[in-house]
Short mmCIF file of C-alpha atoms in Angstrom, two decimals:
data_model
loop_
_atom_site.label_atom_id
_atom_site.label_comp_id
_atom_site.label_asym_id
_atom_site.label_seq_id
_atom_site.Cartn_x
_atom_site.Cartn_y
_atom_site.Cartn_z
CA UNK A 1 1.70 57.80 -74.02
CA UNK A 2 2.29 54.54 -74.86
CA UNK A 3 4.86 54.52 -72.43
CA UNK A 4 3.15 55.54 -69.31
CA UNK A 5 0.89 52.81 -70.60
CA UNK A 6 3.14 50.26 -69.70
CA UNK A 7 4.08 51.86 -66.51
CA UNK A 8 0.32 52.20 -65.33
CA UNK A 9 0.25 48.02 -66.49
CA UNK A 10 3.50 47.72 -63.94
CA UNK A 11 1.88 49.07 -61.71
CA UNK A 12 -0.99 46.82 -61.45
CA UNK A 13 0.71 43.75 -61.66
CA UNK A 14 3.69 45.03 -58.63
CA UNK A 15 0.41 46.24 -56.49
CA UNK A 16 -1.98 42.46 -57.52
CA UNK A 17 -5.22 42.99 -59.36
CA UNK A 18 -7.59 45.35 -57.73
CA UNK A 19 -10.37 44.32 -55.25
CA UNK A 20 -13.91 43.42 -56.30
CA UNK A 21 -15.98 46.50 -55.11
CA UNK A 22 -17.33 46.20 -51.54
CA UNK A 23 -14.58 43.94 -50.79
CA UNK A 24 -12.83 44.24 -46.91
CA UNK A 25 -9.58 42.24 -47.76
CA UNK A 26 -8.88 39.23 -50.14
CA UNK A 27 -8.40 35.39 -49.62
CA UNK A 28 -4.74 35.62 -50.00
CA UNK A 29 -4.10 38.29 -47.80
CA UNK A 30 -7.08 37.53 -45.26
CA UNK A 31 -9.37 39.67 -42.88
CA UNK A 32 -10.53 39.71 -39.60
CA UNK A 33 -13.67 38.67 -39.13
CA UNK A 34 -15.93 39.23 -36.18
CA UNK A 35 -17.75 36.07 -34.22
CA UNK A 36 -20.31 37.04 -31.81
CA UNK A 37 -22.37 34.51 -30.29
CA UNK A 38 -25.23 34.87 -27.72
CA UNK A 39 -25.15 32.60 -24.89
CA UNK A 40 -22.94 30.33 -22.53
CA UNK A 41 -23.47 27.83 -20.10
CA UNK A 42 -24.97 24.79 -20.68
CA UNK A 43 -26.17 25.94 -24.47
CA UNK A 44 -24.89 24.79 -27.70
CA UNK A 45 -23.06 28.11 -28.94
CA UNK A 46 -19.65 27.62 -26.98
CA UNK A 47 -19.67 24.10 -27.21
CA UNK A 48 -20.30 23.53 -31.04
CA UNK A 49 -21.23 26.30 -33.08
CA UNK A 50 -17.71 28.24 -32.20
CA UNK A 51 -15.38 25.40 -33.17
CA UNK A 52 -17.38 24.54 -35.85
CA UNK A 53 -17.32 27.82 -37.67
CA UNK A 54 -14.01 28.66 -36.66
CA UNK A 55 -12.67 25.30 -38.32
CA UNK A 56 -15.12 26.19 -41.15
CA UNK A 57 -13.37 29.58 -41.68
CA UNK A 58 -9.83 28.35 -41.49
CA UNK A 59 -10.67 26.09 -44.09
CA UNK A 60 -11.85 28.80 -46.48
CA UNK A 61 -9.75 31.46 -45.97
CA UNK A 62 -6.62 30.15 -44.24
CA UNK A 63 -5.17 33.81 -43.13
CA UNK A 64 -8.35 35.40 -41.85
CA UNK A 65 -8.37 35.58 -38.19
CA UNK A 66 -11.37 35.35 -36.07
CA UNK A 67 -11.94 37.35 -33.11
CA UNK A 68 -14.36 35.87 -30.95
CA UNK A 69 -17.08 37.44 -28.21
CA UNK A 70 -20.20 35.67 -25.99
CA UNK A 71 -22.25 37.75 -24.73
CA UNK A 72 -23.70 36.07 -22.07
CA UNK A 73 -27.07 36.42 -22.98
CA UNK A 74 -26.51 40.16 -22.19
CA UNK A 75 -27.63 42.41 -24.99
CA UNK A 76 -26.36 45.36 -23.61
CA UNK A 77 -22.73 43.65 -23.63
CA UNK A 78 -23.34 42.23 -27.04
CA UNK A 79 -23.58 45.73 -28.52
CA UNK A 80 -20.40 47.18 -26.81
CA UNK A 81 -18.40 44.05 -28.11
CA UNK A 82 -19.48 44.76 -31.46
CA UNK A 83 -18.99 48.69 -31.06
CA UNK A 84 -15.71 47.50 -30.16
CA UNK A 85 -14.65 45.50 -32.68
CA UNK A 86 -16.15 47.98 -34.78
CA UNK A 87 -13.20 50.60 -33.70
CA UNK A 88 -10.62 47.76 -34.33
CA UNK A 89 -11.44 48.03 -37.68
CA UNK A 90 -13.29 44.70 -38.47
CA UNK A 91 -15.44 44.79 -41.15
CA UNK A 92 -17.04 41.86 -41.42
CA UNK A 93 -19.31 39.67 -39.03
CA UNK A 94 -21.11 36.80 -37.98
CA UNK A 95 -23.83 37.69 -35.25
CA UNK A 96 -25.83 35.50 -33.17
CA UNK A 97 -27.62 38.25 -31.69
CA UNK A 98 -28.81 38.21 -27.93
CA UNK A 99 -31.75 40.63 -28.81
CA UNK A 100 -32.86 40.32 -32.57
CA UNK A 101 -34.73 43.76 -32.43
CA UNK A 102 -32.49 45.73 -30.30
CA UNK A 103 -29.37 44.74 -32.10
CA UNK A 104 -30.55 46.81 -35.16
CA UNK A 105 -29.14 50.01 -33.75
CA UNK A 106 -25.92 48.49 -33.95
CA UNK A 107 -26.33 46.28 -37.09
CA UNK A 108 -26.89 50.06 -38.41
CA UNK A 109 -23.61 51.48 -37.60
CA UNK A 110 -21.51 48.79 -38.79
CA UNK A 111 -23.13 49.02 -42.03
CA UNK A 112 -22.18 53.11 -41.84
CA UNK A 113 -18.67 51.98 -41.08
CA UNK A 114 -18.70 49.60 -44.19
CA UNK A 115 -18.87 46.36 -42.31
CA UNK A 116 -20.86 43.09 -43.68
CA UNK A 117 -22.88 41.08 -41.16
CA UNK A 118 -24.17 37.81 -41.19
CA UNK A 119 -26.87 37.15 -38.84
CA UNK A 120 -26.54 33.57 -37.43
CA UNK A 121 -29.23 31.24 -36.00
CA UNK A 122 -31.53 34.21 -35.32
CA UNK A 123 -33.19 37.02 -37.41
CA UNK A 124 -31.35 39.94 -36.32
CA UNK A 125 -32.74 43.19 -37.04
CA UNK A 126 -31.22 46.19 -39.03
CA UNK A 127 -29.27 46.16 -42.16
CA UNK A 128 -28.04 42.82 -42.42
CA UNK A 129 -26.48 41.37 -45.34
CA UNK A 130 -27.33 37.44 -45.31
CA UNK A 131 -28.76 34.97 -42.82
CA UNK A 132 -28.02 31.37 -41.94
CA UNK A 133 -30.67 29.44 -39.93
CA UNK A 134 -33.64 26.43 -39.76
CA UNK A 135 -37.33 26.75 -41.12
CA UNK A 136 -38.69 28.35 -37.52
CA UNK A 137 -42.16 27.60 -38.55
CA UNK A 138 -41.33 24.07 -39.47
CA UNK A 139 -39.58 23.52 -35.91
CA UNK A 140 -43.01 24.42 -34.75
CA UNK A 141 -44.60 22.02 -37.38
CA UNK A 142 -42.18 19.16 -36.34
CA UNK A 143 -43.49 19.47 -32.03
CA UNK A 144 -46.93 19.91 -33.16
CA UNK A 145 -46.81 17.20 -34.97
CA UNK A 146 -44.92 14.72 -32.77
CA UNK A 147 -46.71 15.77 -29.82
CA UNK A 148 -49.97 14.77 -32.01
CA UNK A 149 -48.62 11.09 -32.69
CA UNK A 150 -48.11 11.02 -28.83
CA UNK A 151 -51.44 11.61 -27.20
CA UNK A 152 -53.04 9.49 -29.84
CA UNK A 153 -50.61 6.69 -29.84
CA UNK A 154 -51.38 6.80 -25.86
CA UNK A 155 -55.62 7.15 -26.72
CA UNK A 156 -55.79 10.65 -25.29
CA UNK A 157 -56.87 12.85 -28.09
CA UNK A 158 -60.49 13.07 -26.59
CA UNK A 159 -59.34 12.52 -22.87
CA UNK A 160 -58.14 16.47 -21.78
CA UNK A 161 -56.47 19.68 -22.85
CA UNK A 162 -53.19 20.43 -23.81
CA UNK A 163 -50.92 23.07 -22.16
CA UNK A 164 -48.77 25.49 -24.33
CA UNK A 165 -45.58 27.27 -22.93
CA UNK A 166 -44.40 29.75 -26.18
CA UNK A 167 -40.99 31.95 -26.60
CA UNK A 168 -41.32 35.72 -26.65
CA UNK A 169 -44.23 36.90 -27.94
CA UNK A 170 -41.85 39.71 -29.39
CA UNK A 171 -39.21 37.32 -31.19
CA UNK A 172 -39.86 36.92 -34.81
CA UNK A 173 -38.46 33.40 -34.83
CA UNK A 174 -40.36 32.28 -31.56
CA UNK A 175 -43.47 33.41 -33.14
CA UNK A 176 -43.18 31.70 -36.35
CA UNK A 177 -42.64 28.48 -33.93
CA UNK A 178 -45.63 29.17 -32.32
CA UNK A 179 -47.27 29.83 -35.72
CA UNK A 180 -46.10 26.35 -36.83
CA UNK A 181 -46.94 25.09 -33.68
CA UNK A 182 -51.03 26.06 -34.11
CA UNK A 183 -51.26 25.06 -37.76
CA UNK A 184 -50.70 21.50 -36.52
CA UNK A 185 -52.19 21.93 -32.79
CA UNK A 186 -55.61 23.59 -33.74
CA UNK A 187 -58.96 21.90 -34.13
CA UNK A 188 -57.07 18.67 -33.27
CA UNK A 189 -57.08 18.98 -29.42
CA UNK A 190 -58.18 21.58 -27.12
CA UNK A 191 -55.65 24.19 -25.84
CA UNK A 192 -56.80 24.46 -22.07
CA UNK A 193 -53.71 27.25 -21.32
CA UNK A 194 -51.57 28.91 -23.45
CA UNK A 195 -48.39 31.13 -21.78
CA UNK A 196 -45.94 33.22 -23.90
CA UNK A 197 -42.60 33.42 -21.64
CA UNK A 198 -40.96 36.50 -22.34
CA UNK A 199 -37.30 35.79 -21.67
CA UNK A 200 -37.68 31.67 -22.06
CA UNK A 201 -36.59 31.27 -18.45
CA UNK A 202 -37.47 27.95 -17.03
CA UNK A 203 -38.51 29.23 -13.65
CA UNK A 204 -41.20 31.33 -15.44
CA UNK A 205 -41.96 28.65 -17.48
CA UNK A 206 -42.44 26.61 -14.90
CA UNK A 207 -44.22 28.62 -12.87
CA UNK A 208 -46.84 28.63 -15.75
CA UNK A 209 -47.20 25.15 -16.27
CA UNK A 210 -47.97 24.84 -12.38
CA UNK A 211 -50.80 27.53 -12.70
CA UNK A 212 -52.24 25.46 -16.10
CA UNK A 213 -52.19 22.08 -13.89
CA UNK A 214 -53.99 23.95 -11.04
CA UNK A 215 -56.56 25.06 -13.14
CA UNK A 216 -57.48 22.60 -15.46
CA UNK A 217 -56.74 19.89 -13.34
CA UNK A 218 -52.94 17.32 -13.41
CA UNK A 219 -55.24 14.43 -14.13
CA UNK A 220 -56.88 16.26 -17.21
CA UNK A 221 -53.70 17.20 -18.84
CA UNK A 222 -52.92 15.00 -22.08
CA UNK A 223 -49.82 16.73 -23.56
CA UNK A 224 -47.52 19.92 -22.91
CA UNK A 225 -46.14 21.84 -25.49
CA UNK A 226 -42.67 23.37 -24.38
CA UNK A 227 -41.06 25.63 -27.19
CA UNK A 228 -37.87 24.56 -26.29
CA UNK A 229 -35.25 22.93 -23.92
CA UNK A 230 -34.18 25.16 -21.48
CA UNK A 231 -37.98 26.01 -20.64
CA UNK A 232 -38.97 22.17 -20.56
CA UNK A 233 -36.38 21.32 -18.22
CA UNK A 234 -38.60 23.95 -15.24
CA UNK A 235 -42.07 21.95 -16.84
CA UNK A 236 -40.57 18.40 -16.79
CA UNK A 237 -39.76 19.01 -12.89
CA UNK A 238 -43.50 20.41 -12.58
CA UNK A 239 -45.18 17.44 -14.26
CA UNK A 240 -43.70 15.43 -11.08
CA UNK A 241 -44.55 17.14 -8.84
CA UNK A 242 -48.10 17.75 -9.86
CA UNK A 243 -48.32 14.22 -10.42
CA UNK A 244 -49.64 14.08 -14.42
CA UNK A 245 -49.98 10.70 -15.41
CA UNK A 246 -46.46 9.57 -15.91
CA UNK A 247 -44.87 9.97 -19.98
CA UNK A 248 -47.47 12.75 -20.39
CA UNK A 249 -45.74 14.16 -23.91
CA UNK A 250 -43.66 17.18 -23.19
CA UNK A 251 -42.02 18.44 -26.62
CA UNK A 252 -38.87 20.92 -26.69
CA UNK A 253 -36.32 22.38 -29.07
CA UNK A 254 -32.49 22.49 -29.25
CA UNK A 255 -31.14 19.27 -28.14
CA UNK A 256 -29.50 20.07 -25.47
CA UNK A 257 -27.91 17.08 -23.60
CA UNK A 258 -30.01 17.64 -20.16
CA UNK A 259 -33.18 17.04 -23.08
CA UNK A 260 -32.12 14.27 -24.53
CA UNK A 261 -31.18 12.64 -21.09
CA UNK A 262 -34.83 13.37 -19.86
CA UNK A 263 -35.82 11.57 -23.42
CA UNK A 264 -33.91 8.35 -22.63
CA UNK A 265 -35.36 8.49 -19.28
CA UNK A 266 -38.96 9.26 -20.58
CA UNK A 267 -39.31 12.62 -18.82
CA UNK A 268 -39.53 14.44 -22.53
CA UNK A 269 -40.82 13.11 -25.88
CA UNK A 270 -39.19 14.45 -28.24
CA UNK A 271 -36.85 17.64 -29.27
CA UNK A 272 -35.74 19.72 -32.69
CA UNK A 273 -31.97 19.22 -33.42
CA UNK A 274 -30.51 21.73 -35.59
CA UNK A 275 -27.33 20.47 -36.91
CA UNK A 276 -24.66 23.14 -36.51
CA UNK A 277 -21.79 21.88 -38.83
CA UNK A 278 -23.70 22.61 -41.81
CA UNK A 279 -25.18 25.88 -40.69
CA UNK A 280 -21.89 26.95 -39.33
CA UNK A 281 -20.50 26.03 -42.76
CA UNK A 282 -23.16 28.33 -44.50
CA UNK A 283 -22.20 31.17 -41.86
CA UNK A 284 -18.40 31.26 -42.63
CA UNK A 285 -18.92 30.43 -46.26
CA UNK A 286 -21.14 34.02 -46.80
CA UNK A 287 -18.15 35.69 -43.93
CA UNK A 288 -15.79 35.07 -46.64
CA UNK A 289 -17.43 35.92 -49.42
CA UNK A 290 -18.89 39.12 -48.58
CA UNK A 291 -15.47 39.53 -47.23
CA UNK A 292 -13.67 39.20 -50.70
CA UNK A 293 -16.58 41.25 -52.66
CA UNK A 294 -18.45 38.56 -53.86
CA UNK A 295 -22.35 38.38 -54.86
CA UNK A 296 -23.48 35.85 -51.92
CA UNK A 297 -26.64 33.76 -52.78
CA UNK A 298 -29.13 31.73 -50.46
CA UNK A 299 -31.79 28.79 -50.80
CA UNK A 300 -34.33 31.44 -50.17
CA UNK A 301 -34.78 35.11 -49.28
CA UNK A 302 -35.98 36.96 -45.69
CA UNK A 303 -37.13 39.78 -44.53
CA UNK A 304 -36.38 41.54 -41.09
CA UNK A 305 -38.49 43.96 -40.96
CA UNK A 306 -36.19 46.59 -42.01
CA UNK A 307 -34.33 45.07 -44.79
CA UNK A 308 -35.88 42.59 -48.06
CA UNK A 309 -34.65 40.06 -49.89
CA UNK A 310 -31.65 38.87 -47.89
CA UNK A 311 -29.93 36.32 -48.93
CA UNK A 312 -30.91 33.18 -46.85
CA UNK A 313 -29.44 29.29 -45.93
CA UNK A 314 -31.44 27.76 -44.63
CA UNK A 315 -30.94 23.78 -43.15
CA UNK A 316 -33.59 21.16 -42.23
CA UNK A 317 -33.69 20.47 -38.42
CA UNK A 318 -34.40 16.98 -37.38
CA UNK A 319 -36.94 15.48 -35.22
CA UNK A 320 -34.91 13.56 -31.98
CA UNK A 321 -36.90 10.68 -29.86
CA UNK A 322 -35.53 7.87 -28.17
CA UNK A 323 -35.50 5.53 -31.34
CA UNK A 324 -33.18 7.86 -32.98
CA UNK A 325 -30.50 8.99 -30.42
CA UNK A 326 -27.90 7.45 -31.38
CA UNK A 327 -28.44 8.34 -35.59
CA UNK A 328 -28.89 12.15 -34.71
CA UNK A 329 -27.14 13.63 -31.52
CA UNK A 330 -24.52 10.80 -30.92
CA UNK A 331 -23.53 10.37 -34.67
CA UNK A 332 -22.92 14.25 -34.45
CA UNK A 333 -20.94 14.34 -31.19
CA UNK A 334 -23.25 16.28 -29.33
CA UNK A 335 -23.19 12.74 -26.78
CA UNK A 336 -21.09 10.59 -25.98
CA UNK A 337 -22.36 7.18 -26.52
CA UNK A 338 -22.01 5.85 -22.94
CA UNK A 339 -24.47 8.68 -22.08
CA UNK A 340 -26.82 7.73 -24.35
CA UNK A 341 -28.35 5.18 -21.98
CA UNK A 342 -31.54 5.57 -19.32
CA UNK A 343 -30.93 5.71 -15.99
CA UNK A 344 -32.66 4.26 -13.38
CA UNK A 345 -35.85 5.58 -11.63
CA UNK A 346 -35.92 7.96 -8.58
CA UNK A 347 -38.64 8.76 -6.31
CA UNK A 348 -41.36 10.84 -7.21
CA UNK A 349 -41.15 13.71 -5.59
CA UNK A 350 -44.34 15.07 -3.80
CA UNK A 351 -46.40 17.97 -5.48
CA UNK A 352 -46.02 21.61 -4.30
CA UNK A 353 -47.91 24.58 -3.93
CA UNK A 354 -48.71 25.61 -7.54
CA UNK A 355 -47.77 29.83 -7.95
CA UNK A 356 -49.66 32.23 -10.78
CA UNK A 357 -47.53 32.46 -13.67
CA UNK A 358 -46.21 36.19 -15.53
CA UNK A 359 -46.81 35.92 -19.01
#
C-alpha cells in the first residue's frame, strides 16, 4: 500500500495540483474567454472599453486569449455569437448585452454548458455570475441635480416647465436613471412633458421634444432632461430650431465626444462620464477569477430579477461641464486636447414643423 501511495503522490505532482472546483482552465495554462460587446459606431464600446479590457486581461492572465464579438446593437446577432462561442467550447464571458431581458435565454444555456458570465455595463438577465457597472440611480441623481443648479443659476426655477426624454421604460438600468432622475426633479420644478423612448433613438427622441415645445410653448421651456447622449444630440438640433431661449440646460449621459463638443459650444450642459479603465479592470479581474475557480467578491450585491446576491463592482461616474473637460474626458483620452476647444457660431437655423412623438 504504501507503495501505490507514492505512486498516486507521482502522479499528482507529473499531472500539477488539481483545479479549484468550478474552475474552466488555470492562470498558467490560460482560457479563452468570451468578449461580447453591444454597440459600434460612434459609441464608446469599440473605441475604449475593448482595448481596455483586453489589455486588462493580458495583464492578468498572460495566456488566456480573448475572442471578441459586437453585436451591432442587434440582439438577435448577439445571441448567435454567444451560441457560437458556446460550441467552441468557451466557458467563460464578459457580456455587454444588447437586450438585458432577452439575453437571459441565452445567459441560461451557457450556465447549462458550465460557462461563467460577467455581465458588463448593463444588468443582463438570467443566471449571471457577477456584474461590473456605475450607480444607475445616481447617474440619474447627478442630471437632476446639475440640471437644477442650471435653471436656477439662470433665475428660471419659477419661469416654465421642464421637458423629460427617458430610456426604455422596460430597461432596468434606464429606469433606475429615471428613478434618480425624479427624486431630484420632483416638487422642485414642474414637469410639463415627460416621453419614455423605447429604443433611445435620437430621431424619436427628437421627435418628442418637438411635440413638448409645441405644446407647452419654446418660450416656456426652462430645462430639458435628455437621459443620455445619443438621444440629446436629435433634442439639441430641436431646441434650434424651435428657437428656446439660447443655453436652455439640456443634460445627457455617456460622454460621447459629439456631447462634449456641443458642451464646449454651449449646445448641452452637462453629461455622466463613466470611466471605463477601471470598470474594464473590474470586468477582466472577475473573467479570470471565475475562470481559475475562485470565490469572486463585489462592493455590493444585485439582483436581476432572476438571480440574488450577485457579486457587484460598482465605480463612481463623474459629472462633465465645460469647467472640467480637460480634468475628466481629456485626462482619460477620450479627446484629444486640440478638440477640446469651442468653435465658432453658425446660423440659427429656422424652426420646422413640429411632428407627434411615439412613446
Amino acid at each position: 500500500m504504501p507503495g501505490v501511495f507514492l505512486i498516486f503522490l507521482i502522479g499528482l505532482a507529473a499531472c500539477g495540483a488539481p483545479r479549484p472546483l468550478g474552475a474552466v482552465g488555470t492562470i498558467h495554462e490560460g482560457f479563452r474567454i468570451g468578449l461580447l460587446l453591444p454597440e459600434k459606431g460612434e459609441s464608446r464600446y469599440e473605441k475604449y472599453d475593448r482595448p481596455y479590457i483586453t489589455r486588462a486581461l493580458a495583464a492578468l492572465c498572460p495566456r488566456c486569449e480573448v475572442v471578441y464579438a459586437n453585436a451591432g446593437r442587434d440582439h438577435v446577432r448577439q445571441e448567435r455569437q454567444m451560441d457560437a462561442m458556446l460550441a467552441e467550447g468557451i466557458k467563460v464571458f464578459i457580456l455587454g448585452a444588447v437586450d438585458v431581458n432577452a439575453i437571459a435565454s441565452a445567459v441560461a444555456r451557457a450556465k447549462f454548458h458550465g460557462a461563467k458570465v460577467v455581465a458588463y455595463d448593463r444588468l443582463a438577465n438570467g443566471p449571471i455570475d457577477a456584474y461590473v457597472s456605475y450607480d444607475d440611480r445616481q447617474i440619474g441623481r447627478m442630471q437632476g441635480q446639475a440640471l437644477l443648479d442650471a435653471i436656477r443659476a439662470r433665475g428660471d426655477l419659477r419661469r416654465g416647465a421642464i421637458v423629460m426624454i427617458n430610456g426604455s421604460p422596460v430597461n432596468r438600468a434606464s429606469a433606475d436613471v429615471k428613478a434618480g432622475a425624479h427624486a431630484v426633479l420632483d416638487g422642485q420644478v414642474i414637469i410639463g412633458r415627460e416621453y419614455d423612448i423605447p429604443s433611445r433613438s435620437p430621431e424619436t427622441a427628437a421627435a418628442a421634444a418637438a411635440n413638448a415645445f409645441a405644446v407647452l410653448g419654446a418660450q416656456k421651456v426652462v430645462g430639458v432632461y435628455v437621459a443620455d447622449d445619443r438621444m440629446a444630440a436629435g433634442v439639441a438640433a430641436i431646441m434650434v430650431r424651435a428657437r428656446l431661449r439660447p443655453g436652455t440646460p439640456l443634460t445627457g449621459e455617456g460622454a460621447e465626444a459629439a456631447a462634449v463638443q456641443r458642451i464646449l459650444d454651449g449646445a448641452q450642459t452637462m453629461t455622466v462620464y463613466k470611466p471605463v479603465a477601471p470598470e474594464a479592470g473590474n470586468a477582466a479581474r472577475l473573467a479570470v477569477d471565475l475562470g481559475a475557480g475562485r470565490t469572486v467578491y463585489g462592493t455590493a450585491t444585485v439582483v436581476n430579477g432572476t438571480t440574488v446576491a450577485i457579486p457587484a463592482m460598482i465605480t463612481s461616474p463623474v459629472v462633465v461641464t465645460s469647467a472640467n473637460v480637460i480634468a475628466t474626458v481629456v485626462k482619460d483620452g477620450l479627446l484629444a486636447p486640440a478638440e477640446a476647444v469651442r468653435r465658432p457660431a453658425g446660423p440659427v437655423r429656422p424652426a420646422k414643423p413640429v411632428v407627434e412623438a411615439t412613446h
